[in-house]
Amino acid sequence: MSQSRSARTRRLPIPDAILEAASRSAVALSSFVEEPVSMTPRSVSEWPTTRLPYLLGRPDTRVLGVYLGFEGDLDGHIVLLLRRNRARHLVMQILGNPTEEDENMVNSALGEVGNITVSSFLSALADRRQLDLRPTPPIVVDDLAGAILDAIVADVVGDLDSIMTIEVDLNWGGMRGGGTLLIIPRPSAETNMFHVLGNGP
Amino acid sequence: MIASVLAVGLGAAQLSRDPDAELVAFSLGSCVAICVWDPTGPIAAMAHVVLPDAPDHHPAGGKYGNQAVPYLVDLLRRAGGHPWRAQWKLAGGANVLRGTKLPPIGERNVQAIRAAMRAQGLTISAEETGGTVGRTIRLRVRDGVIQLRLAGGREHCL
């Protein structure tokens, strides 16, 4: 028997590939919103799968998840989790404080922001390692963090105890936000995440 | 009044005889919580099932549906409970990431648990599985009440 709070996270060095990918994501986002956006990886951690619901703080917090699968030289999943209220606030700034009737537009813009962030990140990693990685269309989900992730963990992680998480800070027109990025390749001897990123601890 | 909240993490199983405690599985998507409550004691136990079938020789525990049921039966017996008198309820098994190529793990989890329960001669007294929304499940030891909270904030009992 184990309990979710007993497992601990472990901080890891931030690989150069992550810094570069975040920088390229920021350029793509800046181009989309036509304003300067910075994206800074704050930390990289090994996160115990038993504690997935706690990724963004309280375990029953609703988050916004942007999911893409990827195929090619590697296959797996990439997910960006954003704190819902902050993400909405950021997007509403772009849209100029839309009315309630514009809810669909807000959701659509949130999806696009997430899609650009995640796709650019994946593309930068692929370029660095000269890998052919083809993303699937994005899916935006508004749900509990653990609920978004457990099917991915079940599909990919199997008996592994932890996954790698990247905490990112977003700074956008004076507004600050943050999120958590998870890149989860299907495990094999070739697809250790630090191997993919090019420099390990 | 709930004095103690025991979080049952992914793949874990836990039992409590503390009437002031509750067992909680937070934010289940495709995972399934098997909730067992024996009024004598009372005793409550919960498993947080992640996958349907364990690989060969995998140690017993709550992670796999086919193992979690006999594991809970054993836990309950060792605590002095009676598995065939207890109430068995299931919740979870949603398909949150619909429209992806991910296999329907939630549905498979539920099927594996049902098969394992049939094999043990156990019946399910209540169930809320499937759907497309995440759930948090709370099982109160004192009276066996199960509270479900959905991602949108709606709450109800099972």
mmCIF file with all atom_site columns, N, CA, C and O in Angstrom, chain B residues 91-136:
data_model
loop_
_atom_site.group_PDB
_atom_site.id
_atom_site.type_symbol
_atom_site.label_atom_id
_atom_site.label_alt_id
_atom_site.label_comp_id
_atom_site.label_asym_id
_atom_site.label_entity_id
_atom_site.label_seq_id
_atom_site.pdbx_PDB_ins_code
_atom_site.Cartn_x
_atom_site.Cartn_y
_atom_site.Cartn_z
_atom_site.occupancy
_atom_site.B_iso_or_equiv
_atom_site.pdbx_formal_charge
_atom_site.auth_seq_id
_atom_site.auth_comp_id
_atom_site.auth_asym_id
_atom_site.auth_atom_id
_atom_site.pdbx_PDB_model_num
ATOM 1   N N  . ALA B 1 91  ? -16.755 3.838   -9.050  1.00 0.00 ? 91  ALA B N  1
ATOM 2   C CA . ALA B 1 91  ? -16.917 5.174   -9.646  1.00 0.00 ? 91  ALA B CA 1
ATOM 3   C C  . ALA B 1 91  ? -15.670 5.526   -10.434 1.00 0.00 ? 91  ALA B C  1
ATOM 4   O O  . ALA B 1 91  ? -14.554 5.172   -10.034 1.00 0.00 ? 91  ALA B O  1
ATOM 5   N N  . GLY B 1 92  ? -15.859 6.202   -11.555 1.00 0.00 ? 92  GLY B N  1
ATOM 6   C CA . GLY B 1 92  ? -14.718 6.620   -12.388 1.00 0.00 ? 92  GLY B CA 1
ATOM 7   C C  . GLY B 1 92  ? -14.836 6.045   -13.780 1.00 0.00 ? 92  GLY B C  1
ATOM 8   O O  . GLY B 1 92  ? -15.926 5.835   -14.297 1.00 0.00 ? 92  GLY B O  1
ATOM 9   N N  . GLY B 1 93  ? -13.689 5.795   -14.413 1.00 0.00 ? 93  GLY B N  1
ATOM 10  C CA . GLY B 1 93  ? -13.678 5.172   -15.736 1.00 0.00 ? 93  GLY B CA 1
ATOM 11  C C  . GLY B 1 93  ? -14.176 6.080   -16.844 1.00 0.00 ? 93  GLY B C  1
ATOM 12  O O  . GLY B 1 93  ? -14.781 5.618   -17.811 1.00 0.00 ? 93  GLY B O  1
ATOM 13  N N  . ALA B 1 94  ? -13.903 7.384   -16.733 1.00 0.00 ? 94  ALA B N  1
ATOM 14  C CA . ALA B 1 94  ? -14.367 8.330   -17.762 1.00 0.00 ? 94  ALA B CA 1
ATOM 15  C C  . ALA B 1 94  ? -13.397 8.357   -18.948 1.00 0.00 ? 94  ALA B C  1
ATOM 16  O O  . ALA B 1 94  ? -12.270 7.863   -18.864 1.00 0.00 ? 94  ALA B O  1
ATOM 17  N N  . ASN B 1 95  ? -13.858 8.965   -20.015 1.00 0.00 ? 95  ASN B N  1
ATOM 18  C CA . ASN B 1 95  ? -13.016 9.168   -21.195 1.00 0.00 ? 95  ASN B CA 1
ATOM 19  C C  . ASN B 1 95  ? -12.844 10.673  -21.378 1.00 0.00 ? 95  ASN B C  1
ATOM 20  O O  . ASN B 1 95  ? -13.552 11.300  -22.160 1.00 0.00 ? 95  ASN B O  1
ATOM 21  N N  . VAL B 1 96  ? -11.923 11.235  -20.600 1.00 0.00 ? 96  VAL B N  1
ATOM 22  C CA . VAL B 1 96  ? -11.757 12.697  -20.575 1.00 0.00 ? 96  VAL B CA 1
ATOM 23  C C  . VAL B 1 96  ? -11.120 13.208  -21.872 1.00 0.00 ? 96  VAL B C  1
ATOM 24  O O  . VAL B 1 96  ? -11.522 14.238  -22.402 1.00 0.00 ? 96  VAL B O  1
ATOM 25  N N  . LEU B 1 97  ? -10.134 12.472  -22.380 1.00 0.00 ? 97  LEU B N  1
ATOM 26  C CA . LEU B 1 97  ? -9.447  12.900  -23.607 1.00 0.00 ? 97  LEU B CA 1
ATOM 27  C C  . LEU B 1 97  ? -10.115 12.266  -24.823 1.00 0.00 ? 97  LEU B C  1
ATOM 28  O O  . LEU B 1 97  ? -9.487  11.520  -25.580 1.00 0.00 ? 97  LEU B O  1
ATOM 29  N N  . ARG B 1 98  ? -11.387 12.566  -24.990 1.00 0.00 ? 98  ARG B N  1
ATOM 30  C CA . ARG B 1 98  ? -12.123 11.978  -26.115 1.00 0.00 ? 98  ARG B CA 1
ATOM 31  C C  . ARG B 1 98  ? -11.616 12.584  -27.415 1.00 0.00 ? 98  ARG B C  1
ATOM 32  O O  . ARG B 1 98  ? -11.172 13.731  -27.452 1.00 0.00 ? 98  ARG B O  1
ATOM 33  N N  . GLY B 1 99  ? -11.699 11.783  -28.466 1.00 0.00 ? 99  GLY B N  1
ATOM 34  C CA . GLY B 1 99  ? -11.246 12.271  -29.765 1.00 0.00 ? 99  GLY B CA 1
ATOM 35  C C  . GLY B 1 99  ? -9.763  12.034  -29.996 1.00 0.00 ? 99  GLY B C  1
ATOM 36  O O  . GLY B 1 99  ? -9.233  12.447  -31.020 1.00 0.00 ? 99  GLY B O  1
ATOM 37  N N  . THR B 1 100 ? -9.084  11.388  -29.065 1.00 0.00 ? 100 THR B N  1
ATOM 38  C CA . THR B 1 100 ? -7.668  11.068  -29.261 1.00 0.00 ? 100 THR B CA 1
ATOM 39  C C  . THR B 1 100 ? -7.539  9.600   -29.653 1.00 0.00 ? 100 THR B C  1
ATOM 40  O O  . THR B 1 100 ? -8.529  8.867   -29.675 1.00 0.00 ? 100 THR B O  1
ATOM 41  N N  . LYS B 1 101 ? -6.301  9.198   -29.925 1.00 0.00 ? 101 LYS B N  1
ATOM 42  C CA . LYS B 1 101 ? -6.064  7.796   -30.282 1.00 0.00 ? 101 LYS B CA 1
ATOM 43  C C  . LYS B 1 101 ? -5.853  6.929   -29.048 1.00 0.00 ? 101 LYS B C  1
ATOM 44  O O  . LYS B 1 101 ? -5.511  5.748   -29.162 1.00 0.00 ? 101 LYS B O  1
ATOM 45  N N  . LEU B 1 102 ? -5.986  7.538   -27.871 1.00 0.00 ? 102 LEU B N  1
ATOM 46  C CA . LEU B 1 102 ? -5.770  6.747   -26.653 1.00 0.00 ? 102 LEU B CA 1
ATOM 47  C C  . LEU B 1 102 ? -6.801  5.623   -26.556 1.00 0.00 ? 102 LEU B C  1
ATOM 48  O O  . LEU B 1 102 ? -7.976  5.823   -26.878 1.00 0.00 ? 102 LEU B O  1
ATOM 49  N N  . PRO B 1 103 ? -6.393  4.446   -26.117 1.00 0.00 ? 103 PRO B N  1
ATOM 50  C CA . PRO B 1 103 ? -7.364  3.359   -25.974 1.00 0.00 ? 103 PRO B CA 1
ATOM 51  C C  . PRO B 1 103 ? -8.364  3.680   -24.863 1.00 0.00 ? 103 PRO B C  1
ATOM 52  O O  . PRO B 1 103 ? -8.071  4.479   -23.977 1.00 0.00 ? 103 PRO B O  1
ATOM 53  N N  . PRO B 1 104 ? -9.548  3.072   -24.914 1.00 0.00 ? 104 PRO B N  1
ATOM 54  C CA . PRO B 1 104 ? -10.571 3.360   -23.890 1.00 0.00 ? 104 PRO B CA 1
ATOM 55  C C  . PRO B 1 104 ? -10.259 2.662   -22.569 1.00 0.00 ? 104 PRO B C  1
ATOM 56  O O  . PRO B 1 104 ? -10.902 1.693   -22.176 1.00 0.00 ? 104 PRO B O  1
ATOM 57  N N  . ILE B 1 105 ? -9.242  3.197   -21.892 1.00 0.00 ? 105 ILE B N  1
ATOM 58  C CA . ILE B 1 105 ? -8.738  2.559   -20.666 1.00 0.00 ? 105 ILE B CA 1
ATOM 59  C C  . ILE B 1 105 ? -9.823  2.500   -19.586 1.00 0.00 ? 105 ILE B C  1
ATOM 60  O O  . ILE B 1 105 ? -9.958  1.511   -18.881 1.00 0.00 ? 105 ILE B O  1
ATOM 61  N N  . GLY B 1 106 ? -10.599 3.590   -19.475 1.00 0.00 ? 106 GLY B N  1
ATOM 62  C CA . GLY B 1 106 ? -11.628 3.635   -18.424 1.00 0.00 ? 106 GLY B CA 1
ATOM 63  C C  . GLY B 1 106 ? -12.605 2.481   -18.540 1.00 0.00 ? 106 GLY B C  1
ATOM 64  O O  . GLY B 1 106 ? -12.917 1.791   -17.567 1.00 0.00 ? 106 GLY B O  1
ATOM 65  N N  . GLU B 1 107 ? -13.091 2.281   -19.763 1.00 0.00 ? 107 GLU B N  1
ATOM 66  C CA . GLU B 1 107 ? -14.058 1.212   -20.012 1.00 0.00 ? 107 GLU B CA 1
ATOM 67  C C  . GLU B 1 107 ? -13.439 -0.158  -19.706 1.00 0.00 ? 107 GLU B C  1
ATOM 68  O O  . GLU B 1 107 ? -14.066 -1.018  -19.090 1.00 0.00 ? 107 GLU B O  1
ATOM 69  N N  . ARG B 1 108 ? -12.182 -0.332  -20.113 1.00 0.00 ? 108 ARG B N  1
ATOM 70  C CA . ARG B 1 108 ? -11.504 -1.614  -19.860 1.00 0.00 ? 108 ARG B CA 1
ATOM 71  C C  . ARG B 1 108 ? -11.292 -1.846  -18.365 1.00 0.00 ? 108 ARG B C  1
ATOM 72  O O  . ARG B 1 108 ? -11.376 -2.980  -17.886 1.00 0.00 ? 108 ARG B O  1
ATOM 73  N N  . ASN B 1 109 ? -10.978 -0.762  -17.662 1.00 0.00 ? 109 ASN B N  1
ATOM 74  C CA . ASN B 1 109 ? -10.810 -0.893  -16.207 1.00 0.00 ? 109 ASN B CA 1
ATOM 75  C C  . ASN B 1 109 ? -12.088 -1.413  -15.561 1.00 0.00 ? 109 ASN B C  1
ATOM 76  O O  . ASN B 1 109 ? -12.059 -2.330  -14.736 1.00 0.00 ? 109 ASN B O  1
ATOM 77  N N  . VAL B 1 110 ? -13.206 -0.812  -15.959 1.00 0.00 ? 110 VAL B N  1
ATOM 78  C CA . VAL B 1 110 ? -14.494 -1.210  -15.372 1.00 0.00 ? 110 VAL B CA 1
ATOM 79  C C  . VAL B 1 110 ? -14.788 -2.673  -15.695 1.00 0.00 ? 110 VAL B C  1
ATOM 80  O O  . VAL B 1 110 ? -15.207 -3.457  -14.827 1.00 0.00 ? 110 VAL B O  1
ATOM 81  N N  . GLN B 1 111 ? -14.546 -3.069  -16.945 1.00 0.00 ? 111 GLN B N  1
ATOM 82  C CA . GLN B 1 111 ? -14.812 -4.465  -17.343 1.00 0.00 ? 111 GLN B CA 1
ATOM 83  C C  . GLN B 1 111 ? -13.951 -5.435  -16.531 1.00 0.00 ? 111 GLN B C  1
ATOM 84  O O  . GLN B 1 111 ? -14.423 -6.484  -16.081 1.00 0.00 ? 111 GLN B O  1
ATOM 85  N N  . ALA B 1 112 ? -12.678 -5.083  -16.355 1.00 0.00 ? 112 ALA B N  1
ATOM 86  C CA . ALA B 1 112 ? -11.770 -5.974  -15.606 1.00 0.00 ? 112 ALA B CA 1
ATOM 87  C C  . ALA B 1 112 ? -12.222 -6.114  -14.153 1.00 0.00 ? 112 ALA B C  1
ATOM 88  O O  . ALA B 1 112 ? -12.166 -7.209  -13.576 1.00 0.00 ? 112 ALA B O  1
ATOM 89  N N  . ILE B 1 113 ? -12.674 -5.004  -13.584 1.00 0.00 ? 113 ILE B N  1
ATOM 90  C CA . ILE B 1 113 ? -13.123 -5.046  -12.176 1.00 0.00 ? 113 ILE B CA 1
ATOM 91  C C  . ILE B 1 113 ? -14.395 -5.884  -12.052 1.00 0.00 ? 113 ILE B C  1
ATOM 92  O O  . ILE B 1 113 ? -14.514 -6.720  -11.149 1.00 0.00 ? 113 ILE B O  1
ATOM 93  N N  . ARG B 1 114 ? -15.329 -5.673  -12.982 1.00 0.00 ? 114 ARG B N  1
ATOM 94  C CA . ARG B 1 114 ? -16.565 -6.470  -12.943 1.00 0.00 ? 114 ARG B CA 1
ATOM 95  C C  . ARG B 1 114 ? -16.243 -7.970  -13.046 1.00 0.00 ? 114 ARG B C  1
ATOM 96  O O  . ARG B 1 114 ? -16.824 -8.785  -12.327 1.00 0.00 ? 114 ARG B O  1
ATOM 97  N N  . ALA B 1 115 ? -15.331 -8.321  -13.954 1.00 0.00 ? 115 ALA B N  1
ATOM 98  C CA . ALA B 1 115 ? -14.978 -9.740  -14.133 1.00 0.00 ? 115 ALA B CA 1
ATOM 99  C C  . ALA B 1 115 ? -14.338 -10.292 -12.862 1.00 0.00 ? 115 ALA B C  1
ATOM 100 O O  . ALA B 1 115 ? -14.646 -11.416 -12.430 1.00 0.00 ? 115 ALA B O  1
ATOM 101 N N  . ALA B 1 116 ? -13.463 -9.500  -12.253 1.00 0.00 ? 116 ALA B N  1
ATOM 102 C CA . ALA B 1 116 ? -12.799 -9.956  -11.021 1.00 0.00 ? 116 ALA B CA 1
ATOM 103 C C  . ALA B 1 116 ? -13.811 -10.122 -9.893  1.00 0.00 ? 116 ALA B C  1
ATOM 104 O O  . ALA B 1 116 ? -13.699 -11.038 -9.066  1.00 0.00 ? 116 ALA B O  1
ATOM 105 N N  . MET B 1 117 ? -14.813 -9.255  -9.866  1.00 0.00 ? 117 MET B N  1
ATOM 106 C CA . MET B 1 117 ? -15.839 -9.376  -8.816  1.00 0.00 ? 117 MET B CA 1
ATOM 107 C C  . MET B 1 117 ? -16.705 -10.613 -9.042  1.00 0.00 ? 117 MET B C  1
ATOM 108 O O  . MET B 1 117 ? -17.032 -11.326 -8.088  1.00 0.00 ? 117 MET B O  1
ATOM 109 N N  . ARG B 1 118 ? -17.049 -10.855 -10.297 1.00 0.00 ? 118 ARG B N  1
ATOM 110 C CA . ARG B 1 118 ? -17.824 -12.080 -10.594 1.00 0.00 ? 118 ARG B CA 1
ATOM 111 C C  . ARG B 1 118 ? -17.041 -13.310 -10.154 1.00 0.00 ? 118 ARG B C  1
ATOM 112 O O  . ARG B 1 118 ? -17.587 -14.239 -9.561  1.00 0.00 ? 118 ARG B O  1
ATOM 113 N N  . ALA B 1 119 ? -15.737 -13.304 -10.437 1.00 0.00 ? 119 ALA B N  1
ATOM 114 C CA . ALA B 1 119 ? -14.901 -14.454 -10.082 1.00 0.00 ? 119 ALA B CA 1
ATOM 115 C C  . ALA B 1 119 ? -14.866 -14.685 -8.572  1.00 0.00 ? 119 ALA B C  1
ATOM 116 O O  . ALA B 1 119 ? -14.674 -15.816 -8.111  1.00 0.00 ? 119 ALA B O  1
ATOM 117 N N  . GLN B 1 120 ? -15.042 -13.617 -7.809  1.00 0.00 ? 120 GLN B N  1
ATOM 118 C CA . GLN B 1 120 ? -15.019 -13.723 -6.347  1.00 0.00 ? 120 GLN B CA 1
ATOM 119 C C  . GLN B 1 120 ? -16.426 -13.947 -5.770  1.00 0.00 ? 120 GLN B C  1
ATOM 120 O O  . GLN B 1 120 ? -16.583 -14.039 -4.553  1.00 0.00 ? 120 GLN B O  1
ATOM 121 N N  . GLY B 1 121 ? -17.438 -13.947 -6.637  1.00 0.00 ? 121 GLY B N  1
ATOM 122 C CA . GLY B 1 121 ? -18.820 -14.101 -6.163  1.00 0.00 ? 121 GLY B CA 1
ATOM 123 C C  . GLY B 1 121 ? -19.352 -12.848 -5.489  1.00 0.00 ? 121 GLY B C  1
ATOM 124 O O  . GLY B 1 121 ? -20.248 -12.921 -4.638  1.00 0.00 ? 121 GLY B O  1
ATOM 125 N N  . LEU B 1 122 ? -18.826 -11.694 -5.872  1.00 0.00 ? 122 LEU B N  1
ATOM 126 C CA . LEU B 1 122 ? -19.246 -10.421 -5.265  1.00 0.00 ? 122 LEU B CA 1
ATOM 127 C C  . LEU B 1 122 ? -20.182 -9.680  -6.207  1.00 0.00 ? 122 LEU B C  1
ATOM 128 O O  . LEU B 1 122 ? -20.091 -9.837  -7.432  1.00 0.00 ? 122 LEU B O  1
ATOM 129 N N  . THR B 1 123 ? -21.060 -8.860  -5.648  1.00 0.00 ? 123 THR B N  1
ATOM 130 C CA . THR B 1 123 ? -21.950 -8.064  -6.500  1.00 0.00 ? 123 THR B CA 1
ATOM 131 C C  . THR B 1 123 ? -21.714 -6.572  -6.257  1.00 0.00 ? 123 THR B C  1
ATOM 132 O O  . THR B 1 123 ? -21.326 -6.161  -5.156  1.00 0.00 ? 123 THR B O  1
ATOM 133 N N  . ILE B 1 124 ? -21.978 -5.792  -7.306  1.00 0.00 ? 124 ILE B N  1
ATOM 134 C CA . ILE B 1 124 ? -21.816 -4.333  -7.205  1.00 0.00 ? 124 ILE B CA 1
ATOM 135 C C  . ILE B 1 124 ? -23.149 -3.751  -6.754  1.00 0.00 ? 124 ILE B C  1
ATOM 136 O O  . ILE B 1 124 ? -24.175 -3.986  -7.391  1.00 0.00 ? 124 ILE B O  1
ATOM 137 N N  . SER B 1 125 ? -23.109 -3.005  -5.647  1.00 0.00 ? 125 SER B N  1
ATOM 138 C CA . SER B 1 125 ? -24.376 -2.463  -5.138  1.00 0.00 ? 125 SER B CA 1
ATOM 139 C C  . SER B 1 125 ? -24.708 -1.106  -5.757  1.00 0.00 ? 125 SER B C  1
ATOM 140 O O  . SER B 1 125 ? -25.876 -0.710  -5.778  1.00 0.00 ? 125 SER B O  1
ATOM 141 N N  . ALA B 1 126 ? -23.729 -0.382  -6.253  1.00 0.00 ? 126 ALA B N  1
ATOM 142 C CA . ALA B 1 126 ? -23.993 0.881   -6.954  1.00 0.00 ? 126 ALA B CA 1
ATOM 143 C C  . ALA B 1 126 ? -22.777 1.217   -7.801  1.00 0.00 ? 126 ALA B C  1
ATOM 144 O O  . ALA B 1 126 ? -21.648 0.823   -7.483  1.00 0.00 ? 126 ALA B O  1
ATOM 145 N N  . GLU B 1 127 ? -23.035 1.971   -8.851  1.00 0.00 ? 127 GLU B N  1
ATOM 146 C CA . GLU B 1 127 ? -21.937 2.261   -9.783  1.00 0.00 ? 127 GLU B CA 1
ATOM 147 C C  . GLU B 1 127 ? -22.218 3.553   -10.530 1.00 0.00 ? 127 GLU B C  1
ATOM 148 O O  . GLU B 1 127 ? -23.349 3.800   -10.935 1.00 0.00 ? 127 GLU B O  1
ATOM 149 N N  . GLU B 1 128 ? -21.192 4.389   -10.673 1.00 0.00 ? 128 GLU B N  1
ATOM 150 C CA . GLU B 1 128 ? -21.285 5.512   -11.605 1.00 0.00 ? 128 GLU B CA 1
ATOM 151 C C  . GLU B 1 128 ? -19.979 5.550   -12.384 1.00 0.00 ? 128 GLU B C  1
ATOM 152 O O  . GLU B 1 128 ? -18.951 6.010   -11.883 1.00 0.00 ? 128 GLU B O  1
ATOM 153 N N  . THR B 1 129 ? -20.017 5.009   -13.575 1.00 0.00 ? 129 THR B N  1
ATOM 154 C CA . THR B 1 129 ? -18.799 4.911   -14.377 1.00 0.00 ? 129 THR B CA 1
ATOM 155 C C  . THR B 1 129 ? -19.058 5.466   -15.772 1.00 0.00 ? 129 THR B C  1
ATOM 156 O O  . THR B 1 129 ? -20.197 5.642   -16.186 1.00 0.00 ? 129 THR B O  1
ATOM 157 N N  . GLY B 1 130 ? -17.963 5.718   -16.492 1.00 0.00 ? 130 GLY B N  1
ATOM 158 C CA . GLY B 1 130 ? -18.054 6.229   -17.858 1.00 0.00 ? 130 GLY B CA 1
ATOM 159 C C  . GLY B 1 130 ? -18.217 7.735   -17.894 1.00 0.00 ? 130 GLY B C  1
ATOM 160 O O  . GLY B 1 130 ? -17.844 8.440   -16.950 1.00 0.00 ? 130 GLY B O  1
ATOM 161 N N  . GLY B 1 131 ? -18.734 8.231   -18.976 1.00 0.00 ? 131 GLY B N  1
ATOM 162 C CA . GLY B 1 131 ? -18.872 9.676   -19.151 1.00 0.00 ? 131 GLY B CA 1
ATOM 163 C C  . GLY B 1 131 ? -17.577 10.308  -19.644 1.00 0.00 ? 131 GLY B C  1
ATOM 164 O O  . GLY B 1 131 ? -16.620 9.604   -20.015 1.00 0.00 ? 131 GLY B O  1
ATOM 165 N N  . THR B 1 132 ? -17.557 11.639  -19.630 1.00 0.00 ? 132 THR B N  1
ATOM 166 C CA . THR B 1 132 ? -16.392 12.346  -20.184 1.00 0.00 ? 132 THR B CA 1
ATOM 167 C C  . THR B 1 132 ? -15.819 13.375  -19.210 1.00 0.00 ? 132 THR B C  1
ATOM 168 O O  . THR B 1 132 ? -15.057 14.238  -19.603 1.00 0.00 ? 132 THR B O  1
ATOM 169 N N  . VAL B 1 133 ? -16.219 13.267  -17.955 1.00 0.00 ? 133 VAL B N  1
ATOM 170 C CA . VAL B 1 133 ? -15.810 14.283  -16.975 1.00 0.00 ? 133 VAL B CA 1
ATOM 171 C C  . VAL B 1 133 ? -15.099 13.616  -15.797 1.00 0.00 ? 133 VAL B C  1
ATOM 172 O O  . VAL B 1 133 ? -15.497 12.534  -15.359 1.00 0.00 ? 133 VAL B O  1
ATOM 173 N N  . GLY B 1 134 ? -14.053 14.280  -15.282 1.00 0.00 ? 134 GLY B N  1
ATOM 174 C CA . GLY B 1 134 ? -13.320 13.756  -14.133 1.00 0.00 ? 134 GLY B CA 1
ATOM 175 C C  . GLY B 1 134 ? -14.142 13.817  -12.851 1.00 0.00 ? 134 GLY B C  1
ATOM 176 O O  . GLY B 1 134 ? -15.080 14.598  -12.735 1.00 0.00 ? 134 GLY B O  1
ATOM 177 N N  . ARG B 1 135 ? -13.771 12.958  -11.899 1.00 0.00 ? 135 ARG B N  1
ATOM 178 C CA . ARG B 1 135 ? -14.519 12.893  -10.641 1.00 0.00 ? 135 ARG B CA 1
ATOM 179 C C  . ARG B 1 135 ? -13.550 12.757  -9.464  1.00 0.00 ? 135 ARG B C  1
ATOM 180 O O  . ARG B 1 135 ? -12.543 12.067  -9.580  1.00 0.00 ? 135 ARG B O  1
ATOM 181 N N  . THR B 1 136 ? -13.913 13.345  -8.337  1.00 0.00 ? 136 THR B N  1
ATOM 182 C CA . THR B 1 136 ? -13.236 13.068  -7.067  1.00 0.00 ? 136 THR B CA 1
ATOM 183 C C  . THR B 1 136 ? -14.208 12.261  -6.210  1.00 0.00 ? 136 THR B C  1
ATOM 184 O O  . THR B 1 136 ? -15.388 12.613  -6.093  1.00 0.00 ? 136 THR B O  1
#
